[in-house]
CSV table of C-alpha atoms in Angstrom, one decimal:
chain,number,residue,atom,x,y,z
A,1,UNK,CA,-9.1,-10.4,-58.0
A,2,UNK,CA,-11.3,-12.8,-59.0
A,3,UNK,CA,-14.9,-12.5,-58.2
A,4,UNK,CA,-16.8,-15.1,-55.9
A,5,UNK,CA,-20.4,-16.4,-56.5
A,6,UNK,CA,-22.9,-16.7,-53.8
A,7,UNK,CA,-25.8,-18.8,-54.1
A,8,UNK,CA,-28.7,-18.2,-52.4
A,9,UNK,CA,-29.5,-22.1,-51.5
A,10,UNK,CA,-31.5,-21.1,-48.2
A,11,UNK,CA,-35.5,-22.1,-49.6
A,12,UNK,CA,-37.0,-25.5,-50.0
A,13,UNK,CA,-39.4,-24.2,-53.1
A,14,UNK,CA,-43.0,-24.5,-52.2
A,15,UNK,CA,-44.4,-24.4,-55.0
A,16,UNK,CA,-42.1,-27.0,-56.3
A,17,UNK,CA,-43.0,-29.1,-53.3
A,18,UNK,CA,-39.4,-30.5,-52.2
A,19,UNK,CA,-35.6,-29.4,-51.9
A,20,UNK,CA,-35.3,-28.7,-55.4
A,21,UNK,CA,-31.7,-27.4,-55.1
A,22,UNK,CA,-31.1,-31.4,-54.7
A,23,UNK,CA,-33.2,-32.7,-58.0
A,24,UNK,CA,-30.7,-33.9,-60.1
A,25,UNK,CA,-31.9,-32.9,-63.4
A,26,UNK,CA,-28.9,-33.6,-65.9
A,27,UNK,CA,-27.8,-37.0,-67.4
A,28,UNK,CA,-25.8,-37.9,-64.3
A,29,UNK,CA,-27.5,-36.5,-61.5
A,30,UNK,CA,-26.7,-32.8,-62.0
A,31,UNK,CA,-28.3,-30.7,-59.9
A,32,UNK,CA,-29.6,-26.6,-61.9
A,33,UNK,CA,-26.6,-25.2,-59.9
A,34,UNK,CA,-24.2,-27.8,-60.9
A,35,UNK,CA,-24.5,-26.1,-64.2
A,36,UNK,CA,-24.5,-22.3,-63.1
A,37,UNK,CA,-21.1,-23.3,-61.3
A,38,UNK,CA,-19.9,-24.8,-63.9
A,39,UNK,CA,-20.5,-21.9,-65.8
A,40,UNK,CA,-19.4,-19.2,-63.3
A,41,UNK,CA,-16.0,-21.1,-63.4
A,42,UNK,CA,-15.8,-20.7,-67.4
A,43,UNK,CA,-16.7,-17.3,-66.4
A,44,UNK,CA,-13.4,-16.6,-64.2
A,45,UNK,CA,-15.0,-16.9,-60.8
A,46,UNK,CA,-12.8,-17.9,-58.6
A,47,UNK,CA,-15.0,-19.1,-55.1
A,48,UNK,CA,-18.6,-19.9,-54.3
A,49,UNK,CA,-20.3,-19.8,-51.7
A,50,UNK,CA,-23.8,-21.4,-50.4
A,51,UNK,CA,-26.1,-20.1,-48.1
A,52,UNK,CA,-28.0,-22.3,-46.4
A,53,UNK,CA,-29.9,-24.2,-43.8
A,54,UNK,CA,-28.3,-25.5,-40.7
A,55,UNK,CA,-30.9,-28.1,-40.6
A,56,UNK,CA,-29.8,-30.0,-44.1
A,57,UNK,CA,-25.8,-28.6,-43.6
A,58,UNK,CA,-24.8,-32.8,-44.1
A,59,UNK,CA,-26.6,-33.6,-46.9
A,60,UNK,CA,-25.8,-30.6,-48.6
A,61,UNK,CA,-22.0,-31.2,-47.3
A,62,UNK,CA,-22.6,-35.2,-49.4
A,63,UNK,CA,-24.6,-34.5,-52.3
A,64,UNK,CA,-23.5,-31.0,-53.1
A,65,UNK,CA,-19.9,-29.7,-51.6
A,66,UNK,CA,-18.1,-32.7,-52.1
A,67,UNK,CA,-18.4,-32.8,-56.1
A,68,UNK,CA,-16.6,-29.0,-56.4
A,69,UNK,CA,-13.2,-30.4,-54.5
A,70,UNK,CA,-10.8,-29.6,-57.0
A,71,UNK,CA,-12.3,-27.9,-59.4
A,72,UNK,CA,-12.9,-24.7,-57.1
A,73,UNK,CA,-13.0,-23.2,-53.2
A,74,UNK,CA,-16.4,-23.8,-52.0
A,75,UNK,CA,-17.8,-22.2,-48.1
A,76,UNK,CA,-20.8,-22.7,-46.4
A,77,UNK,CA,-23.0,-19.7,-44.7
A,78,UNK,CA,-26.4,-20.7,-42.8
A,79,UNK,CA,-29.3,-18.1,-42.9
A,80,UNK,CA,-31.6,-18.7,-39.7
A,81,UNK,CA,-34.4,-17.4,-38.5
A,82,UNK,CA,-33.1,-16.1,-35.7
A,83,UNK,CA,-29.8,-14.4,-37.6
A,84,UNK,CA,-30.8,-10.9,-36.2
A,85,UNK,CA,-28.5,-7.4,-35.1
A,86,UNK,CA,-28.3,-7.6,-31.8
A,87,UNK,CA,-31.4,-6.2,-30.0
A,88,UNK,CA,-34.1,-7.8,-32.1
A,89,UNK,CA,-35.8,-11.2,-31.5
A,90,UNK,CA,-38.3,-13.1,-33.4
A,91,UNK,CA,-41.6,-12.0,-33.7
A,92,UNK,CA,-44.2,-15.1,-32.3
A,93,UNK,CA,-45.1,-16.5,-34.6
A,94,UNK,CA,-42.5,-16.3,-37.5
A,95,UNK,CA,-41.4,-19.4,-38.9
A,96,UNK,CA,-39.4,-18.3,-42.0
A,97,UNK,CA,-36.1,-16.3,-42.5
A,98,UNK,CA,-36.3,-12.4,-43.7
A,99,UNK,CA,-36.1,-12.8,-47.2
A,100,UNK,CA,-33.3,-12.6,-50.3
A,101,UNK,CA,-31.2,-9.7,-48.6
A,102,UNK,CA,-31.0,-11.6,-45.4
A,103,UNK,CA,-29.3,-14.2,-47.1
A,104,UNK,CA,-26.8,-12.1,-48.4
A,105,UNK,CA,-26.2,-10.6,-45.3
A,106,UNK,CA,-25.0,-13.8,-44.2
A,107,UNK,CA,-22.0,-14.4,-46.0
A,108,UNK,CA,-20.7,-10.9,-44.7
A,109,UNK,CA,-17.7,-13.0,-43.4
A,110,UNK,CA,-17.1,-15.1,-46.1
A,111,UNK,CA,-16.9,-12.1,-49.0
A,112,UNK,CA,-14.2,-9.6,-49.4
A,113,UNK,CA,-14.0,-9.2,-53.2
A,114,UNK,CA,-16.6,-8.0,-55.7
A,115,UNK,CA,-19.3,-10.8,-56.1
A,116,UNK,CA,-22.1,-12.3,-58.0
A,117,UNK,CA,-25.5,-13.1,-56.1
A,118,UNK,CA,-27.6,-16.0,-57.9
A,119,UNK,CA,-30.5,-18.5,-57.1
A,120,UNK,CA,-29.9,-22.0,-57.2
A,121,UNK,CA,-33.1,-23.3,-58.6
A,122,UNK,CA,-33.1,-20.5,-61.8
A,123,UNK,CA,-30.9,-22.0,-64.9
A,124,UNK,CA,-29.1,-18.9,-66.0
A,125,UNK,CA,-27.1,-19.8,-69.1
A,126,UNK,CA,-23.8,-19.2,-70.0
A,127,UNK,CA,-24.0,-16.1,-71.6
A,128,UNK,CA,-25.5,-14.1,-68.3
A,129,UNK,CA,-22.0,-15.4,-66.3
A,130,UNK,CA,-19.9,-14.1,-68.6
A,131,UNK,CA,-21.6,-10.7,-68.7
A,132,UNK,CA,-21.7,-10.3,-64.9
A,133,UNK,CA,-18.3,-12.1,-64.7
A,134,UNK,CA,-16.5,-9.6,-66.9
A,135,UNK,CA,-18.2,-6.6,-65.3
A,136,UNK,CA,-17.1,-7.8,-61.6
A,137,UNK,CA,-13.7,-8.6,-63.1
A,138,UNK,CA,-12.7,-5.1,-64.7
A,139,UNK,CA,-14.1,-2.9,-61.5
A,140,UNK,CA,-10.8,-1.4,-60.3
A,141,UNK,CA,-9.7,-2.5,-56.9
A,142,UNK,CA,-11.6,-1.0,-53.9
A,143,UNK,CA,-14.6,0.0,-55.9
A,144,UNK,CA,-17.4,1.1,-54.2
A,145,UNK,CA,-21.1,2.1,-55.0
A,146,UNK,CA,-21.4,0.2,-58.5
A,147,UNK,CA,-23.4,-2.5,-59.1
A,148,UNK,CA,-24.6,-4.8,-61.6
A,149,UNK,CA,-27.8,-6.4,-62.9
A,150,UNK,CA,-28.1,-8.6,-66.0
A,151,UNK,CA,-31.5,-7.9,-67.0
A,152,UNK,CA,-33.1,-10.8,-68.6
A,153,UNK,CA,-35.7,-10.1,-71.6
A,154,UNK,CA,-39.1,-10.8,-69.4
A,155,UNK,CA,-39.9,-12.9,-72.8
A,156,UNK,CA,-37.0,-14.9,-71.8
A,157,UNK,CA,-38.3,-15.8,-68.7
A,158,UNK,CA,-41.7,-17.2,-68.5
A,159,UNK,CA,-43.2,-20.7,-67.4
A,160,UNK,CA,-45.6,-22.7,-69.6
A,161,UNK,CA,-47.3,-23.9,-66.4
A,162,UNK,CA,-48.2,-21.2,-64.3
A,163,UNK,CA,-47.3,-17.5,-63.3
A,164,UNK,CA,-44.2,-16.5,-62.0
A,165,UNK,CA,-42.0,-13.5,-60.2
A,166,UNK,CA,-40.0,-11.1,-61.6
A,167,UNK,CA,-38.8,-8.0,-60.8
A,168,UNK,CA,-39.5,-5.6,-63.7
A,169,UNK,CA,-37.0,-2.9,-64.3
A,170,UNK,CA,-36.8,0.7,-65.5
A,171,UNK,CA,-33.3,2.1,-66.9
A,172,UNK,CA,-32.1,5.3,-67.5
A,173,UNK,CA,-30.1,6.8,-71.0
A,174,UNK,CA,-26.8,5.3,-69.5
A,175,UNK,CA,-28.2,1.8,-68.7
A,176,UNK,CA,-28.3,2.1,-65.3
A,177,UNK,CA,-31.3,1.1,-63.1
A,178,UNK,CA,-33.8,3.1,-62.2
A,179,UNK,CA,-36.3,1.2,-60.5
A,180,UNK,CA,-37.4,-2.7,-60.0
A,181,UNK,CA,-40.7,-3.4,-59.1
A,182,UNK,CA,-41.4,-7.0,-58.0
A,183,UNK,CA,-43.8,-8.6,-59.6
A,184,UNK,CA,-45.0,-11.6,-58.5
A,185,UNK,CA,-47.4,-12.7,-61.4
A,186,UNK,CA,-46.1,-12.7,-65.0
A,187,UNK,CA,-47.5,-15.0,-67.4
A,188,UNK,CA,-49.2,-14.7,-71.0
A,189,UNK,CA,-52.4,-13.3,-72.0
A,190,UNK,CA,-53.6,-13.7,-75.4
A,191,UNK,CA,-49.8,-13.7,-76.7
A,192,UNK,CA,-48.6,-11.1,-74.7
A,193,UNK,CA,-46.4,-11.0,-71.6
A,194,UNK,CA,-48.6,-9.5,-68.9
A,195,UNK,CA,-48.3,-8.5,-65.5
A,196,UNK,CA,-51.0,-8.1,-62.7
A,197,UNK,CA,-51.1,-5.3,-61.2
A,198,UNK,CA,-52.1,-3.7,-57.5
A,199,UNK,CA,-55.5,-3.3,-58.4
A,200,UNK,CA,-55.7,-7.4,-60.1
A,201,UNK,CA,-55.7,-6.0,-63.9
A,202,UNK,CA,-53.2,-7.6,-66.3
A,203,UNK,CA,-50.8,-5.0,-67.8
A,204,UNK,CA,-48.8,-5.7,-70.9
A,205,UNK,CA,-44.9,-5.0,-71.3
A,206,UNK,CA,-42.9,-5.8,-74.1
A,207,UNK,CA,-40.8,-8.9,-74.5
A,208,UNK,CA,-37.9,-8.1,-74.4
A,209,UNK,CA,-38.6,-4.9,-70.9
A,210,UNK,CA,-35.6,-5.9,-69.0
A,211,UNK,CA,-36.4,-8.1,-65.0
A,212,UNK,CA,-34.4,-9.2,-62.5
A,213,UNK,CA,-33.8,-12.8,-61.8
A,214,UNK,CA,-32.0,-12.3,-59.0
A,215,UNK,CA,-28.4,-12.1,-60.5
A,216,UNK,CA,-26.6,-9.2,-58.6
A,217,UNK,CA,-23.2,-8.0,-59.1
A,218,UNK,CA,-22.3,-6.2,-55.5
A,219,UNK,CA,-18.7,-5.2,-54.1
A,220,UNK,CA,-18.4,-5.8,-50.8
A,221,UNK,CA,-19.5,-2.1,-48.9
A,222,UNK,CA,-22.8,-3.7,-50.0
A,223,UNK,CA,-22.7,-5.8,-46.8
A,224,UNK,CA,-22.7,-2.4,-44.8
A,225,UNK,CA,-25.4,-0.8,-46.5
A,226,UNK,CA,-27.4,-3.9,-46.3
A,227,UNK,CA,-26.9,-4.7,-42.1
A,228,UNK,CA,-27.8,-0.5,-41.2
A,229,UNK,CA,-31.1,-0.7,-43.7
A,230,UNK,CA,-32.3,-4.3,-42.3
A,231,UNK,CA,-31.9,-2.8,-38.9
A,232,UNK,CA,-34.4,-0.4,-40.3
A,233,UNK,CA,-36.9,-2.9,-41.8
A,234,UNK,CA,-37.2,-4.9,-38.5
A,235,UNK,CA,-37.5,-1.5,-36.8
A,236,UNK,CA,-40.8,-0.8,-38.6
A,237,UNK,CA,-43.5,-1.8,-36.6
A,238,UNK,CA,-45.6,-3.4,-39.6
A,239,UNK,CA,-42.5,-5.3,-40.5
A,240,UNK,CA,-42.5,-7.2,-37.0
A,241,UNK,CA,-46.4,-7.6,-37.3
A,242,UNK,CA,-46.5,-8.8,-40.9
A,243,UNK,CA,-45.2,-12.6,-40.2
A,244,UNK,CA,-44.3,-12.8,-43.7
A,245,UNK,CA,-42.5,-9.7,-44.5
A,246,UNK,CA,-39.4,-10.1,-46.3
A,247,UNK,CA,-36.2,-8.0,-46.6
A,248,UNK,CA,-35.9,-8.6,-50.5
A,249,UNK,CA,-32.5,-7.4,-52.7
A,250,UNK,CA,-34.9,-5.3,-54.5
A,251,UNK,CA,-35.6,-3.0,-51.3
A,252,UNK,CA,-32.0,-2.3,-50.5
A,253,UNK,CA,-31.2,-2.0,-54.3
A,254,UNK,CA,-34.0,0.7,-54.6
A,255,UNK,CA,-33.3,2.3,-51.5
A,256,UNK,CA,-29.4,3.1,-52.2
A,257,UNK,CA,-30.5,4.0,-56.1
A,258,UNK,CA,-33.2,6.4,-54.7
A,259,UNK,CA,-30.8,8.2,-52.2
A,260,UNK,CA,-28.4,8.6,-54.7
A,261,UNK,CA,-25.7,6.4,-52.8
A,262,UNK,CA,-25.0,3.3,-55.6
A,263,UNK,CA,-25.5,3.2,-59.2
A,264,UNK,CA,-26.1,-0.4,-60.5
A,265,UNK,CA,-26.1,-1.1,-64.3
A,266,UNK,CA,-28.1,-3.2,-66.3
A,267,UNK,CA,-26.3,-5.8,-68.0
A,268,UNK,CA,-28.6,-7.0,-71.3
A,269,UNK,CA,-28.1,-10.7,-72.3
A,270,UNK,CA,-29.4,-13.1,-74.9
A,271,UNK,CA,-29.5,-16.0,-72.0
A,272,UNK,CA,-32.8,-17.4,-71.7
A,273,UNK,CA,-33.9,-18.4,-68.4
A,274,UNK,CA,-35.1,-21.8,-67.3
A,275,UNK,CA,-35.9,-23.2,-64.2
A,276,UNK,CA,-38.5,-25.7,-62.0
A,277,UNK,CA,-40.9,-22.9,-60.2
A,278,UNK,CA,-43.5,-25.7,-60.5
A,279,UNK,CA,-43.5,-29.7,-60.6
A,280,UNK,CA,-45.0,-29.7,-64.1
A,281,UNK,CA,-42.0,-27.6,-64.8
A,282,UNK,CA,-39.0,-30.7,-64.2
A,283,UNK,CA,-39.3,-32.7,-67.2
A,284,UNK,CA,-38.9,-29.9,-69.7
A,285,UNK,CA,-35.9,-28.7,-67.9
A,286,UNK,CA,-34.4,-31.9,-68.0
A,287,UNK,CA,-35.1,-32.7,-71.4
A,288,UNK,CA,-33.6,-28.7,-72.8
A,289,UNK,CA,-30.3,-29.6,-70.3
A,290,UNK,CA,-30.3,-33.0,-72.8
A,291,UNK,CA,-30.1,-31.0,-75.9
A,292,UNK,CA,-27.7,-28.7,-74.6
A,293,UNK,CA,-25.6,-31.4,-73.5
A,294,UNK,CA,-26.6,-33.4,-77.3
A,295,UNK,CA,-25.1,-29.8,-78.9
A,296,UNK,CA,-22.1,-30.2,-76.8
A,297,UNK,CA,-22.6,-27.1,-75.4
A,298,UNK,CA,-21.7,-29.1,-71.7
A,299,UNK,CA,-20.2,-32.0,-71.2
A,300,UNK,CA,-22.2,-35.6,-70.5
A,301,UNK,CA,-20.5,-35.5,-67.1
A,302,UNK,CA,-19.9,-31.6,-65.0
A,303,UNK,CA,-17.3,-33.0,-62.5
């Protein structure tokens, strides 16, 4: 069976300041996930779907769905504030969803086949489909409990404009994951990638120490792990007070890892990230999709 992508479209980017998962950014208006489906199709997946707003479901419907007809299945899931197990409510206050596993949870319905979990506004590469693509492929049917990660090299991965988020990752001897610790400032110092830590000092890692960019490879028992342990999270008392809490991939991944339950291996790859985490970001992202369409690597025109 082939495996389906699911793109986590839900965020408008603050830091970006706008819908980025609308900039079009290549020669003809290509949007950064007009590429990674592109991509993911080379790769042999065979469905995507988005998870998004209700509030922007008709633009995203006229800019975005309409261009994959014919070239591959497409399905919409909405992630909303108030998508919660029955018994919880909203916290007063809150006025944003619960976070990257949330989102997954959503298309629940929509998955019943191995799948690949991506954001829209990171451009993965090619390489990094194929890698998660052939892994998803050759699980025999009805696997449960193993997972995938590609780990990017952190050198891969940085902006020349500001800090960003990763999560950095341990591995064991047999390339599976260990631990990922989200980081969420990782920049340069003095020619080294650094990270802050807890206590505000920058610790160094080596270029090429494996992070998550959010590109999960998950069969679907994943969704049952992931609805018991977010019943969990909003159980927690600090979770419900903390108006910004977040249920992130990383927490379930860690918890199932820790408990013994999944194994997820990490998937190396020579794919070097690029992406718009700030405005000053956009014109060198359009200009490295130009030479990649000037080396022919894709085509002037995706679909």
């Amino acid at each position: 069976m082939k495996p389906t992508l699911l793109l986590l479209a839900a965020g408008m980017g603050s830091r970006y300041g706008g819908l980025k998962q609308l900039d079009g950014l290549g020669p003809n208006g290509e949007t950064i996930m007009d590429y990674s489906i592109y991509d993911a199709i080379k790769a042999g997946f065979g469905k995507i779907v988005f998870v998004i707003r209700k509030d922007f479901e008709q633009e995203f419907r006229d800019k975005v769905l309409s261009k994959y007809e014919g070239h591959i299945p497409a399905e919409l899931v909405f992630q909303g504030l108030d998508s919660l197990p029955e018994g919880f409510s909203v916290p007063e206050g809150r006025q944003k969803p619960w976070g990257t596993n949330h989102a997954v949870l959503m298309a629940k319905d929509a998955i019943k086949e191995p799948f690949c979990v991506i954001n829209c506004d990171d451009f993965y590469n090619r390489d990094a489909f194929m890698v998660i693509g052939k892994f998803l492929s050759e699980l025999p049917e009805g696997s449960r409990n193993t997972y995938a990660m590609v780990g990017f090299r952190v050198g891969n991965t940085l902006s020349e404009n500001g800090t960003v988020a990763r999560g950095i990752c341990s591995k064991d001897d047999n390339e599976n994951l260990t631990t990922v610790v989200e980081r969420t400032e990782i920049m340069r110092v003095d020619g080294r990638v650094c990270y802050k830590d807890e206590q505000g000092e920058w610790v160094a890692v080596d270029d090429n120490t494996p992070v998550s960019m959010n590109m999960w490879g998950f069969t679907p028992d994943y969704f049952e792990y992931s609805e018991e342990y977010f019943k969990e999270f909003l159980s927690d008392p600090k979770n419900m007070e903390n108006l910004k809490a977040e249920f992130f991939i990383p927490l379930m991944v860690n918890k199932l890892i820790v408990e013994g339950t999944a194994s997820v291996r990490v998937l190396d790859t020579t794919s070097k990230w690029f992406g718009v985490t700030y405005a000053a970001d956009r014109q060198g992202t359009v200009d490295r999709i130009q030479q990649l369409v000037n080396e022919n690597v894709y085509p002037e025109k995706l679909f």
